[in-house]
Short mmCIF file of C-alpha atoms and ligand atoms in Angstrom, two decimals:
data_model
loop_
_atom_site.label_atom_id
_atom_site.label_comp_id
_atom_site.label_asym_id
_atom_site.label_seq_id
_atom_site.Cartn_x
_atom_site.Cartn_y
_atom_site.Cartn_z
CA UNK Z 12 26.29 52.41 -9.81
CA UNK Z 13 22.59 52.13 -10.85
CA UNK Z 14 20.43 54.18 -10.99
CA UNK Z 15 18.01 53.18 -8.14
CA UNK Z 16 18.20 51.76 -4.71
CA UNK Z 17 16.05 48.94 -3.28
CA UNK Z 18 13.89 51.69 -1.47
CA UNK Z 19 12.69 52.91 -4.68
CA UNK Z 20 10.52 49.90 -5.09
CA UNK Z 21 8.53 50.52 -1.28
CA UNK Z 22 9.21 48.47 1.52
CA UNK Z 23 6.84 45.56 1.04
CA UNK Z 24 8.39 44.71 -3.13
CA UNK Z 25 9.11 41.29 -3.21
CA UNK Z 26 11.89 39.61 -4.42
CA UNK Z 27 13.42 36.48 -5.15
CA UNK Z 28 13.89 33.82 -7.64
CA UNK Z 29 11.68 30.79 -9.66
CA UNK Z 30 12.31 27.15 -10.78
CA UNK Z 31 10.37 24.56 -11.82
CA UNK Z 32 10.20 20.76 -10.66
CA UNK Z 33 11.44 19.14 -13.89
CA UNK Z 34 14.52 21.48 -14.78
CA UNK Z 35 16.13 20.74 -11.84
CA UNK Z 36 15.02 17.97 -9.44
CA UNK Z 37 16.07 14.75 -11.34
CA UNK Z 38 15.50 11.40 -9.67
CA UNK Z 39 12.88 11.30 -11.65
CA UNK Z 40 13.30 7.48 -10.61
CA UNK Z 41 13.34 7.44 -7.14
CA UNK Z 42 10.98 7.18 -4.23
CA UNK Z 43 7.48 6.03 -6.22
CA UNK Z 44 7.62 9.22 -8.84
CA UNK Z 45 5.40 8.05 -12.09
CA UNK Z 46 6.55 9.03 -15.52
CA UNK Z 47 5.82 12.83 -16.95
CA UNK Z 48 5.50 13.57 -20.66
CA UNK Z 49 8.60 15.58 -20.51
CA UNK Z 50 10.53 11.97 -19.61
CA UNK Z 51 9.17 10.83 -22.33
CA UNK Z 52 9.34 13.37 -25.35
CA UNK Z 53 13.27 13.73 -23.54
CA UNK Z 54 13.68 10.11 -24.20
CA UNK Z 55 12.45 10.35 -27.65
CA UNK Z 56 15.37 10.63 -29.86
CA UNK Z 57 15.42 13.82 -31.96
CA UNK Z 58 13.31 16.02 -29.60
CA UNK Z 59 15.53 17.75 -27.58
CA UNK Z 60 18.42 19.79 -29.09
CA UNK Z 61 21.45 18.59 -27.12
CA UNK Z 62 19.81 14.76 -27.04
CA UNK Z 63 19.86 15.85 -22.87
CA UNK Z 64 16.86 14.82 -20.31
CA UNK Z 65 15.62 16.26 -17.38
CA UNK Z 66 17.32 12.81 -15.37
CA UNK Z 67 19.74 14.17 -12.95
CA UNK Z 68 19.38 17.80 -13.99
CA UNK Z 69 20.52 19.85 -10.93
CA UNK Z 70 19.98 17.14 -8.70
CA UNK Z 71 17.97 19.69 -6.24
CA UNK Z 72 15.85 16.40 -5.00
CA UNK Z 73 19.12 15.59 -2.80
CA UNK Z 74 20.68 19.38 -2.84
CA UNK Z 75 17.68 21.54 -1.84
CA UNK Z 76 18.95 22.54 1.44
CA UNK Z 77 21.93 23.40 0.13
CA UNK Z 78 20.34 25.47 -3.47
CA UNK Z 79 17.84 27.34 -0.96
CA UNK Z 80 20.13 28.73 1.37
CA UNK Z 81 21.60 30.68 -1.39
CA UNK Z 82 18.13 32.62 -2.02
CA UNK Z 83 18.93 34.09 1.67
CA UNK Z 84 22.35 34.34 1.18
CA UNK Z 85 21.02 37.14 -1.96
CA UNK Z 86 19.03 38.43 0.72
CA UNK Z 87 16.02 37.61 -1.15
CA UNK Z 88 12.67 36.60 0.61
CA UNK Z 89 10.58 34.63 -1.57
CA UNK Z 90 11.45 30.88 -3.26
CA UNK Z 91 9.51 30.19 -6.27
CA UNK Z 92 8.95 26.51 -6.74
CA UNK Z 93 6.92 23.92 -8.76
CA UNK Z 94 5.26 20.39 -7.28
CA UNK Z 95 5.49 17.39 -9.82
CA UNK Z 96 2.36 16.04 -10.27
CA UNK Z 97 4.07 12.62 -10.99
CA UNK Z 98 6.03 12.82 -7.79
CA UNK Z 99 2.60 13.33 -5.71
CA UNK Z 100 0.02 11.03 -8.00
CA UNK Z 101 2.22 8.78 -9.82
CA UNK Z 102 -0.59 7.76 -12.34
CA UNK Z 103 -2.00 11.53 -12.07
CA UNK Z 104 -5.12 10.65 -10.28
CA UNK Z 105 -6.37 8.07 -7.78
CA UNK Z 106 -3.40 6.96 -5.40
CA UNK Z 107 -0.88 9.70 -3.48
CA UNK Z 108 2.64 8.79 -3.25
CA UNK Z 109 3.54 9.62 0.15
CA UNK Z 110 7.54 9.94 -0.23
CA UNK Z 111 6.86 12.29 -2.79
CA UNK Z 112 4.40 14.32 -0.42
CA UNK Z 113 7.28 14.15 1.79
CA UNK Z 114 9.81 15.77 -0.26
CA UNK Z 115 7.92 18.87 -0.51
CA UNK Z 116 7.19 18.81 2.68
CA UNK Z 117 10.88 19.24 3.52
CA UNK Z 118 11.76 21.47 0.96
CA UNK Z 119 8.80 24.41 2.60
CA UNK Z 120 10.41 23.40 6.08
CA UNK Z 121 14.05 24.16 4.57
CA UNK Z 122 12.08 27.51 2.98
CA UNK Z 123 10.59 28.83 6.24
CA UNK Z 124 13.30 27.89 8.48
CA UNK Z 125 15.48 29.84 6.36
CA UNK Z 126 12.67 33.10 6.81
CA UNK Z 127 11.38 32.62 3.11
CA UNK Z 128 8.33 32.71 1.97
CA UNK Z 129 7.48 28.82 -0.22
CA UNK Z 130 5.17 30.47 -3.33
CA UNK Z 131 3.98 26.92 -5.17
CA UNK Z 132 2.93 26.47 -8.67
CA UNK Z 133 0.60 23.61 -9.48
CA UNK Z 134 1.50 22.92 -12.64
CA UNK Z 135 4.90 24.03 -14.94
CA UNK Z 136 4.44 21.46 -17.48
CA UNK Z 137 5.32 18.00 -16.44
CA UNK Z 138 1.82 16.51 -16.57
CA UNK Z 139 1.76 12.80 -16.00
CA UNK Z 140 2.27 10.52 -18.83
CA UNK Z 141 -0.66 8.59 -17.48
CA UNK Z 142 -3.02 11.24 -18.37
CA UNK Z 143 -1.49 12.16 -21.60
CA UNK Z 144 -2.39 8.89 -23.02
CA UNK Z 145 -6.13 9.73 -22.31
CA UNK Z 146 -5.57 12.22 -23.63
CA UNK Z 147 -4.07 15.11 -21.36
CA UNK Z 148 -5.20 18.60 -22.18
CA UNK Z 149 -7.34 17.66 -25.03
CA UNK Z 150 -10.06 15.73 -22.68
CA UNK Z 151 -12.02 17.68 -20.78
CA UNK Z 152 -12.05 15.10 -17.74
CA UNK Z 153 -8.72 17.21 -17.10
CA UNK Z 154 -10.04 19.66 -15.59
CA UNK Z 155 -11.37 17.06 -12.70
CA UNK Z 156 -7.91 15.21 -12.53
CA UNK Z 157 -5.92 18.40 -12.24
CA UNK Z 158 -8.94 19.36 -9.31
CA UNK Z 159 -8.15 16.01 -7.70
CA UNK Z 160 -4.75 17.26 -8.23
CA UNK Z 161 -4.91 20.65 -6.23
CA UNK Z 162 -7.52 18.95 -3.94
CA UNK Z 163 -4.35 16.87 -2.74
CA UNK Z 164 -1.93 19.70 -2.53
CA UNK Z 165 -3.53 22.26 -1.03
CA UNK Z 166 -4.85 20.29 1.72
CA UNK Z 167 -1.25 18.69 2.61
CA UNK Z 168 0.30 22.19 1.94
CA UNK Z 169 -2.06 25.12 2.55
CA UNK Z 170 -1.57 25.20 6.41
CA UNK Z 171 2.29 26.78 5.69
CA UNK Z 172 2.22 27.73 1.90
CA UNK Z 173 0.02 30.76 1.49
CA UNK Z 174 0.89 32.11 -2.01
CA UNK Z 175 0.10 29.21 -4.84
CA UNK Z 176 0.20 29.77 -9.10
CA UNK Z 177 -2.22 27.50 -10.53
CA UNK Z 178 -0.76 27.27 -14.21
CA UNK Z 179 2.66 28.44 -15.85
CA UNK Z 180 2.62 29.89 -19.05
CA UNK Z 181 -0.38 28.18 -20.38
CA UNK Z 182 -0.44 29.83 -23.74
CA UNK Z 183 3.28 28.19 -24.00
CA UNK Z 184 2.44 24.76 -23.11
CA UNK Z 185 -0.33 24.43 -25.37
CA UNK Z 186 1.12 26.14 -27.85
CA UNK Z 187 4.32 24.44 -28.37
CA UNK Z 188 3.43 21.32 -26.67
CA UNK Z 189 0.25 20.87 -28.71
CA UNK Z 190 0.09 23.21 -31.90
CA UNK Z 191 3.52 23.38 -33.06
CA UNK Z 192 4.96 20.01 -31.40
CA UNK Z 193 8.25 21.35 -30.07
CA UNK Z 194 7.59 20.92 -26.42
CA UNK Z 195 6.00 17.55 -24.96
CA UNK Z 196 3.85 15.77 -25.52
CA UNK Z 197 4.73 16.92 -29.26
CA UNK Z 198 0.88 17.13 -31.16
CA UNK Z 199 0.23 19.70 -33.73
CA UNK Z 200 -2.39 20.64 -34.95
CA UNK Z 201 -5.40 23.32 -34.18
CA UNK Z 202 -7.48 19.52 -33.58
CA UNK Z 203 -5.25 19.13 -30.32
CA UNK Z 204 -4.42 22.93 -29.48
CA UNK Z 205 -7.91 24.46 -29.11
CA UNK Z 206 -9.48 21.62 -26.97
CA UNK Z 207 -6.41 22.21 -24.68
CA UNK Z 208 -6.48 25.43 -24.62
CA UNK Z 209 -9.96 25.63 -23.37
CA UNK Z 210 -9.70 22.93 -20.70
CA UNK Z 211 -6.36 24.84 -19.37
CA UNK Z 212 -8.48 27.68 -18.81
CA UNK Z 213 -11.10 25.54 -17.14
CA UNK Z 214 -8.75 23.74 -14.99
CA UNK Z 215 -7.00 27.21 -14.11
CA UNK Z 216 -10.15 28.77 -13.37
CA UNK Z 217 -11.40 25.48 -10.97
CA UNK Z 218 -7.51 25.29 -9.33
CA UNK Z 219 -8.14 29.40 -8.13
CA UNK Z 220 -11.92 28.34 -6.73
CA UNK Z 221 -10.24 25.01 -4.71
CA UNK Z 222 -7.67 26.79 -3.45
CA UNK Z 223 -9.63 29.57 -1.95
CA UNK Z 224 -12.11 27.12 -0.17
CA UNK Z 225 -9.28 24.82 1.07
CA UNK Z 226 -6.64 26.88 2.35
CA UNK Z 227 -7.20 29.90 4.94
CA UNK Z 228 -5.43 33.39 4.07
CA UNK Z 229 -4.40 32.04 0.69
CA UNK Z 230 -2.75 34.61 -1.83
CA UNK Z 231 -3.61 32.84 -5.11
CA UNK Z 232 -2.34 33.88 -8.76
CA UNK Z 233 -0.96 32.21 -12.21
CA UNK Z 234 1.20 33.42 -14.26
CA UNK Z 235 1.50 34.35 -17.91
CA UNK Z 236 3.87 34.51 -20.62
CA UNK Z 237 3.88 37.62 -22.18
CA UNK Z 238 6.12 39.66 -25.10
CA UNK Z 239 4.40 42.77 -26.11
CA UNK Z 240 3.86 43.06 -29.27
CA UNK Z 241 4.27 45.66 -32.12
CA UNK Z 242 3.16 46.18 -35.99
CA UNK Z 243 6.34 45.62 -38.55
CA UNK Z 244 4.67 47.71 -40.81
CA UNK Z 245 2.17 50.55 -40.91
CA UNK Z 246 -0.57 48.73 -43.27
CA UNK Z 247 -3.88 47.40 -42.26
CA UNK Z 248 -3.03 43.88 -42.61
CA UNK Z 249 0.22 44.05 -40.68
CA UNK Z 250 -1.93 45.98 -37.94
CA UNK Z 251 -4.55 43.27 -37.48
CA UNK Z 252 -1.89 40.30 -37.89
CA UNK Z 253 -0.08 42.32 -34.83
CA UNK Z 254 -3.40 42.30 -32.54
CA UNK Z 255 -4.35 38.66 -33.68
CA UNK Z 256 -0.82 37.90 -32.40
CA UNK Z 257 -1.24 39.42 -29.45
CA UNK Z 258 -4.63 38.37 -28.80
CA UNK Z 259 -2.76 34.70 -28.40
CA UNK Z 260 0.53 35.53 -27.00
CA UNK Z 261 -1.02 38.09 -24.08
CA UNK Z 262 -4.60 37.90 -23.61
CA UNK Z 263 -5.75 33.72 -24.42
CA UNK Z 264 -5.85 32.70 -20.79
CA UNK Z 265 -5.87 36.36 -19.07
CA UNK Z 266 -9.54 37.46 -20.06
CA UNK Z 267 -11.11 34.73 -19.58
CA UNK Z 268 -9.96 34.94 -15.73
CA UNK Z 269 -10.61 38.55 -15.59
CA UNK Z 270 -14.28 38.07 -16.79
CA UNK Z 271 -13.89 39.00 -20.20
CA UNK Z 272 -14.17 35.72 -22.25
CA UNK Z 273 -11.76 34.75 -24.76
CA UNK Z 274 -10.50 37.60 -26.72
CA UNK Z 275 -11.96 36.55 -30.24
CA UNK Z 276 -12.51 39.90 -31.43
CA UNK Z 277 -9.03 40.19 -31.51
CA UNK Z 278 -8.66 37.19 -32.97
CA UNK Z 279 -11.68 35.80 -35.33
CA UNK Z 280 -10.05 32.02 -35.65
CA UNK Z 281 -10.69 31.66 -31.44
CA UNK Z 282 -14.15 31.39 -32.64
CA UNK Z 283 -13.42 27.92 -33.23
CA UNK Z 284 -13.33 27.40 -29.37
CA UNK Z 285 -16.54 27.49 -29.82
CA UNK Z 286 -16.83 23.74 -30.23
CA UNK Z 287 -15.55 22.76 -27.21
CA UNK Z 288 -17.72 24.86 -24.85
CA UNK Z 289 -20.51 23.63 -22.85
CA UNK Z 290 -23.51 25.61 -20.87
CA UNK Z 291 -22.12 27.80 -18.46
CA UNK Z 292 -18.63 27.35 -19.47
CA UNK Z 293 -17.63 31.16 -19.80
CA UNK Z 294 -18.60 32.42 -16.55
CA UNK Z 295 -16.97 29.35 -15.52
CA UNK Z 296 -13.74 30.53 -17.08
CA UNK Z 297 -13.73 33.38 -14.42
CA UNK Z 298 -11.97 33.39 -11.28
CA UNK Z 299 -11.39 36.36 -9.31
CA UNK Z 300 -7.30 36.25 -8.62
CA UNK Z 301 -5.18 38.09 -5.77
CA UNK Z 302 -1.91 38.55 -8.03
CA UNK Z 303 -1.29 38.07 -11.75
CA UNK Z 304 1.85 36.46 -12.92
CA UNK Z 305 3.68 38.34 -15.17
CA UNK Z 306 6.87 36.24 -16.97
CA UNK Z 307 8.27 38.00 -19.81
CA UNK Z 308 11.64 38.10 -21.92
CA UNK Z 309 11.69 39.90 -24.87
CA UNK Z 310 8.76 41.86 -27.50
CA UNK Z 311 7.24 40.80 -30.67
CA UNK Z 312 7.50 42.26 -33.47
CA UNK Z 313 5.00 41.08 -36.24
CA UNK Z 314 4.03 41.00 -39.69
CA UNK Z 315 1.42 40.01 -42.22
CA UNK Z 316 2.12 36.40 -43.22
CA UNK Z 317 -0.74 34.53 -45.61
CA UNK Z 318 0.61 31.39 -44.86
CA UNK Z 319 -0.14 31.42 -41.34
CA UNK Z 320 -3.44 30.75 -40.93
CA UNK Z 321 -5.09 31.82 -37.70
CA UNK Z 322 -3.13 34.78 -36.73
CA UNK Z 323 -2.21 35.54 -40.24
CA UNK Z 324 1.12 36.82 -38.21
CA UNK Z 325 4.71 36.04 -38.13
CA UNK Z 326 7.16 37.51 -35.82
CA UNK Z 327 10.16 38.75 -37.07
CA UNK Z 328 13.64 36.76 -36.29
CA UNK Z 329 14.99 38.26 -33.37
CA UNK Z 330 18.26 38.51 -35.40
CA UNK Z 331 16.74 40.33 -38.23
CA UNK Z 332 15.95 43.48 -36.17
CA UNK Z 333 19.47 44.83 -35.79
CA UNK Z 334 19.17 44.83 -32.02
CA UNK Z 335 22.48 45.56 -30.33
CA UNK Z 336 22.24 42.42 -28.00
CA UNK Z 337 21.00 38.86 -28.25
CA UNK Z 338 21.08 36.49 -25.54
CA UNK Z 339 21.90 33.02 -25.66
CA UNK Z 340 18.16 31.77 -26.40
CA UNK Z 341 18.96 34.25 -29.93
CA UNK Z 342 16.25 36.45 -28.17
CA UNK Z 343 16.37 40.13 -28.32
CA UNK Z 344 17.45 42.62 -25.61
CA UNK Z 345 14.42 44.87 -25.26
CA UNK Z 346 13.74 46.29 -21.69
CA UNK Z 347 11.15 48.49 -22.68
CA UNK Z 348 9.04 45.82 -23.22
CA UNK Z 349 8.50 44.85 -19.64
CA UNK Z 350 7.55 48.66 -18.92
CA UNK Z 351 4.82 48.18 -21.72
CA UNK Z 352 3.52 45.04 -20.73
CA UNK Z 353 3.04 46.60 -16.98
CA UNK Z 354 1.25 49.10 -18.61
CA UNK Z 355 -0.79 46.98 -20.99
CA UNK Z 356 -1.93 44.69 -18.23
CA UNK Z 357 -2.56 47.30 -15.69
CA UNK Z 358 -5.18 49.27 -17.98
CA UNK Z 359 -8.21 46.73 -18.09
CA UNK Z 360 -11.23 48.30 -16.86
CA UNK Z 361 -12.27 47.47 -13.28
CA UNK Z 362 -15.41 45.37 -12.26
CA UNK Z 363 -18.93 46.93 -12.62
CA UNK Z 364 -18.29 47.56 -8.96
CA UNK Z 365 -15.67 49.89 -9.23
CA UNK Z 366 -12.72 47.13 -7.92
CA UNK Z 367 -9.54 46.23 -10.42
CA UNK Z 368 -9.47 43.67 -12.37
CA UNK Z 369 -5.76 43.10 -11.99
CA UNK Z 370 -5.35 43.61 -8.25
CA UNK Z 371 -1.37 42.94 -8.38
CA UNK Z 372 1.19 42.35 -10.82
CA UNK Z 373 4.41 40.53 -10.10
CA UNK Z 374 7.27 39.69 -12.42
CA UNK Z 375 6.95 35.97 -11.70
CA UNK Z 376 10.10 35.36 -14.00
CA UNK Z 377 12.46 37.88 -16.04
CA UNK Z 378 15.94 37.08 -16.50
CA UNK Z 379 18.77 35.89 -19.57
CA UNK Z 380 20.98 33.00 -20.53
CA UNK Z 381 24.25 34.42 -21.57
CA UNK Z 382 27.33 32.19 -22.52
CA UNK Z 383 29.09 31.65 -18.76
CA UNK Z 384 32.92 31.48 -18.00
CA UNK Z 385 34.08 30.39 -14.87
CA UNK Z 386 37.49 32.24 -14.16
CA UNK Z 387 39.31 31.45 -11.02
CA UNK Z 388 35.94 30.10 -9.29
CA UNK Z 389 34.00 33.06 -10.52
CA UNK Z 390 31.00 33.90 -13.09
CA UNK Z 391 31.24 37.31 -13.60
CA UNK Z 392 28.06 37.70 -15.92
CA UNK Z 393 28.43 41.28 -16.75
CA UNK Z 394 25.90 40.89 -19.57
CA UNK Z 395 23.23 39.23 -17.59
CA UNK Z 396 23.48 41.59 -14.53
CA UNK Z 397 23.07 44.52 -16.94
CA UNK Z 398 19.90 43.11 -18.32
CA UNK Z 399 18.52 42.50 -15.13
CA UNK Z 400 19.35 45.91 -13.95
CA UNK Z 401 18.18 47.05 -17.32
CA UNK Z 402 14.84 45.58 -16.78
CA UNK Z 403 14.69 46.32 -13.25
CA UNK Z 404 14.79 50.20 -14.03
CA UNK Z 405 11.78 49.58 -16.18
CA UNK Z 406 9.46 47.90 -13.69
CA UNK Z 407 10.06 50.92 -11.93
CA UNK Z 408 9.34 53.47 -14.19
CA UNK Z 409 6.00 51.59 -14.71
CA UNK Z 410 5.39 51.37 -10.48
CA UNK Z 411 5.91 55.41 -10.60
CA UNK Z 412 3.22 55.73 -12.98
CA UNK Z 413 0.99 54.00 -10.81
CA UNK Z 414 1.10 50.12 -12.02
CA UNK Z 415 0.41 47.89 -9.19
CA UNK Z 416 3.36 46.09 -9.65
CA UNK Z 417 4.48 44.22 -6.49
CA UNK Z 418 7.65 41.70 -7.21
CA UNK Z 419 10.29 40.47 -9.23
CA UNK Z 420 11.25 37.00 -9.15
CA UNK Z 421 14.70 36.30 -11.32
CA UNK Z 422 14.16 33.21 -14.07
CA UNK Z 423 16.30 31.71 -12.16
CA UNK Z 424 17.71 30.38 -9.35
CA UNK Z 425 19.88 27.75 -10.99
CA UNK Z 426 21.25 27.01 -14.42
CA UNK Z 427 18.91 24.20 -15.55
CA UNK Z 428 17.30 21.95 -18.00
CA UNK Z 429 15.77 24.27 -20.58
CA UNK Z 430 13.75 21.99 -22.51
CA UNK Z 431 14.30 21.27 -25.97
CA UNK Z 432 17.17 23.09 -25.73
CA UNK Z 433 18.48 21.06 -23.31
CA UNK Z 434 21.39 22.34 -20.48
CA UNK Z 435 23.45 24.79 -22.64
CA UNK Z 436 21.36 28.15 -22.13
CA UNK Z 437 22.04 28.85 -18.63
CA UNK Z 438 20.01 31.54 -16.73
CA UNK Z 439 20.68 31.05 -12.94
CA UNK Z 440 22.24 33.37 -10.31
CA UNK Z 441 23.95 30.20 -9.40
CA UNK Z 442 26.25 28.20 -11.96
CA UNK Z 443 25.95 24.78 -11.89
CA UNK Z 444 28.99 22.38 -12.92
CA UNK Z 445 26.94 19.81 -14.11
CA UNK Z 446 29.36 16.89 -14.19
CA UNK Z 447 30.56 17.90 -10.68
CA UNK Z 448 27.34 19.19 -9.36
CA UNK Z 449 29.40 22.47 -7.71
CA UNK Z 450 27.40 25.63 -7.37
CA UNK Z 451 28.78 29.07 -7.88
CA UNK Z 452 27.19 32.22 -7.24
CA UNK Z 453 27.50 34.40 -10.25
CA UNK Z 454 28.28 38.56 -9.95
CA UNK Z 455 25.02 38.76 -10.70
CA UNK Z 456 23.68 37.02 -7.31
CA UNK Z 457 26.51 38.78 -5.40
CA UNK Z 458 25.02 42.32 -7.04
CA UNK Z 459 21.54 40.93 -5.28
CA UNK Z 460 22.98 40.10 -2.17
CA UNK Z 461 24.32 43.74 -2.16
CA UNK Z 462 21.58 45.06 -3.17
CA UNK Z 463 19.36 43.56 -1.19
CA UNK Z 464 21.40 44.16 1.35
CA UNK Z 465 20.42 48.10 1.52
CA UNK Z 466 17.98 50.13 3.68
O1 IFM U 25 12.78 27.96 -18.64
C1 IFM U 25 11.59 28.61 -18.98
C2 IFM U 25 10.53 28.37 -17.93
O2 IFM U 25 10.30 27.04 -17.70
C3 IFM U 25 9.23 29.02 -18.35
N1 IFM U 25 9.42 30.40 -18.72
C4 IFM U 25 10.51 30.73 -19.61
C5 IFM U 25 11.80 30.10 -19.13
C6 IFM U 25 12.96 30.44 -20.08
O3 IFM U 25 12.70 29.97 -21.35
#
């Protein structure tokens, strides 16, 4: 038994369950899709873990109708999904590939004729190759491609999708796609991460004001990583290493939507973004969003580190804490952390006017890879069930105390590609046989559908 019921959460919570275009679509060959970054860091030997790509994946391209049904069959209402930019403009700007128009065009039919609600992000990472080598994040003509971009979707979309993400995780992509070179397109460096950073937050800024002059009604949000995080040690240094830390991992692309420029006080080395702004950049930097994205999985704790310059931080290995429970990813079970998170990004001061800053919070992605066994034609994930339910209670005890919390969307649907660790973390409601392509709904999708299921 837990120890709520779906009522608890009000009538109008959302739920349901994320993905993004690259972890599972594949045919990344077929009908006129151009080459993303991620093909190409996959293909470059070394990068990825597992030596796996993003090729076939969970071949949702040709199985969507059959992978979305199963968000209604958990009695869920809303399917989280990300367009490839490749798939739409093959060389990232200039000519639109109408097969891959089409594709998403059938996958929000499949979505409303099943009664869900289609809620789109723009961009989860899979920039096109094209635009990487002028460049990609690091040149600020980005910020008119990805416009271009959004200019295309939202006008061949926003008649039937009315809830859009701009960005995923920004502070991840640039971080480990362009700082510490584990993600593509692999650059390190502050040279590459700063000038990407600040064009992200351009181009998320400029994706919120398209959207709300192209399509009618829209809901429009992005979403953030987040990991709240906490001082190792009770000394001064360890203290300001912890808020430097944070500064990056929780506020580097919030503020500057909310209004509040980037949070350099925080963190002195964001001065250096200096360089890369122009006249009129930080009010452009604002954008006045309906929802926040919240996507969180586990805290940080942090300590003084002299050899990391910046931040001056290091988090602590999640195995050095002595936490009970580690998931497959080696991160730390923690489900206070989402409670404090709610809370952290719930108190920002309101406008001048007297309106909040954050309007509405959902849990755009919280969930756990945990080693899967299929007995008998069944996953029965005890272990991720219990941290969903875990985490669940949480955002709860957060919406009683008055955080404007709205929705909780399950990272994720499927088991799929996840990155450079290629296909062995699994953190879907649904197992996926890979070699045979057979789906299985795990326990913990059967506890949603029973859930979900309640008054
Ligand atoms: O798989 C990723 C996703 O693409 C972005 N957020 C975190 C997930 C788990 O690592």
């Amino acid at each position: 038994m837990t120890p709520f019921h779906k009522r608890d959460f009000g009538p109008h919570f959302l739920w349901g369950t994320a993905t993004a275009a690259y972890q599972i679509e594949g045919a990344v060959r077929e009908d006129g899709r151009g080459v993303s970054i991620w093909d190409t860091f996959t293909h470059t030997p070394g990068k990825i873990k597992t030596a796996e790509n993003g090729d076939v994946a969970c071949d949702f391209y040709h199985r969507y109708p059959e992978d979305i049904a199963y968000i209604r069959q958990m009695n869920m209402r809303v399917h989280r999904f990300s367009l490839a930019w490749p798939r739409i403009l093959p060389e990232g700007r200039g000519r639109v590939n109408p097969k891959g128009l089409d594709f998403y065009h059938r996958v929000i039919d499949r979505t409303l004729e099943l009664g869900l609600e289609p809620w789109v992000t723009l961009y989860h990472w899979d920039l096109p190759q094209a635009l990487e080598d002028k460049g990609g994040w690091t040149n600020r003509e980005i910020v008119a491609w990805f416009g271009e971009y959004v200019e295309v979707c939202s006008r061949a979309f926003g008649d039937r999708v009315k809830h859009w993400m701009v960005l995923n995780e920004p502070t991840v992509f640039t971080v480990l796609g362009y700082l510490q070179g584990r993600h593509a397109p692999g650059r390190r460096g502050l040279a590459h991460f700063l000038p990407a950073v600040h064009h992200a937050a351009l181009a998320q800024a400029e994706g919120g004001r398209i959207l709300r002059a192209n399509v009618a009604g829209a809901q429009i949000g992005t979403t953030f990583s987040a990991s709240y995080v906490e001082s190792a040690g009770p000394t001064w240094l360890s203290r300001m290493a912890a808020m430097a830390y944070d500064a990056v991992a929780n506020r580097l692309f919030l503020e500057p939507a909310l209004g509040l420029g980037y949070p350099w006080r925080r963190a002195p080395f964001l001065h250096l973004l200096r360089r890369y702004l122009r006249p009129g950049d930080l009010e452009r930097l604002a954008f006045d969003f309906d929802f926040v994205g919240l996507q969180t999985y586990f805290r940080s704790l942090v300590r003084f580190d002299p050899f990391t310059l910046g931040t001056w931080a290091q988090e602590i290995p999640h195995a050095e804490r002595g936490s009970q429970e580690l998931t497959e990813m080696g991160w730390e079970v923690w489900p206070e952390n989402i409670y404090l998170l709610l809370k952290q990004f719930a108190a920002y001061p309101p406008y001048p006017d007297g309106t909040p800053r954050v309007r509405r919070i959902i849990i755009t992605e919280n969930g756990a890879a945990f080693p899967d066994v299929v007995e008998d034609g069944q996953v029965h994930d005890a272990k991720r069930l219990k941290y969903i339910q875990d985490h669940l209670a949480q955002v709860l005890r957060a919406q009683r105390e008055g955080v404007p919390v709205e929705g909780y969307l399950v990272w994720s649907l499927l088991d799929n590609f996840e990155w450079a660790e290629g296909y062995r973390p699994r953190f879907g409601l649904v197992y996926v046989d890979y070699p045979s392509q057979r789906r299985i709904l795990k326990d913990s999708g059967r506890w949603f559908q029973e859930f979900l299921a309640e008054d």
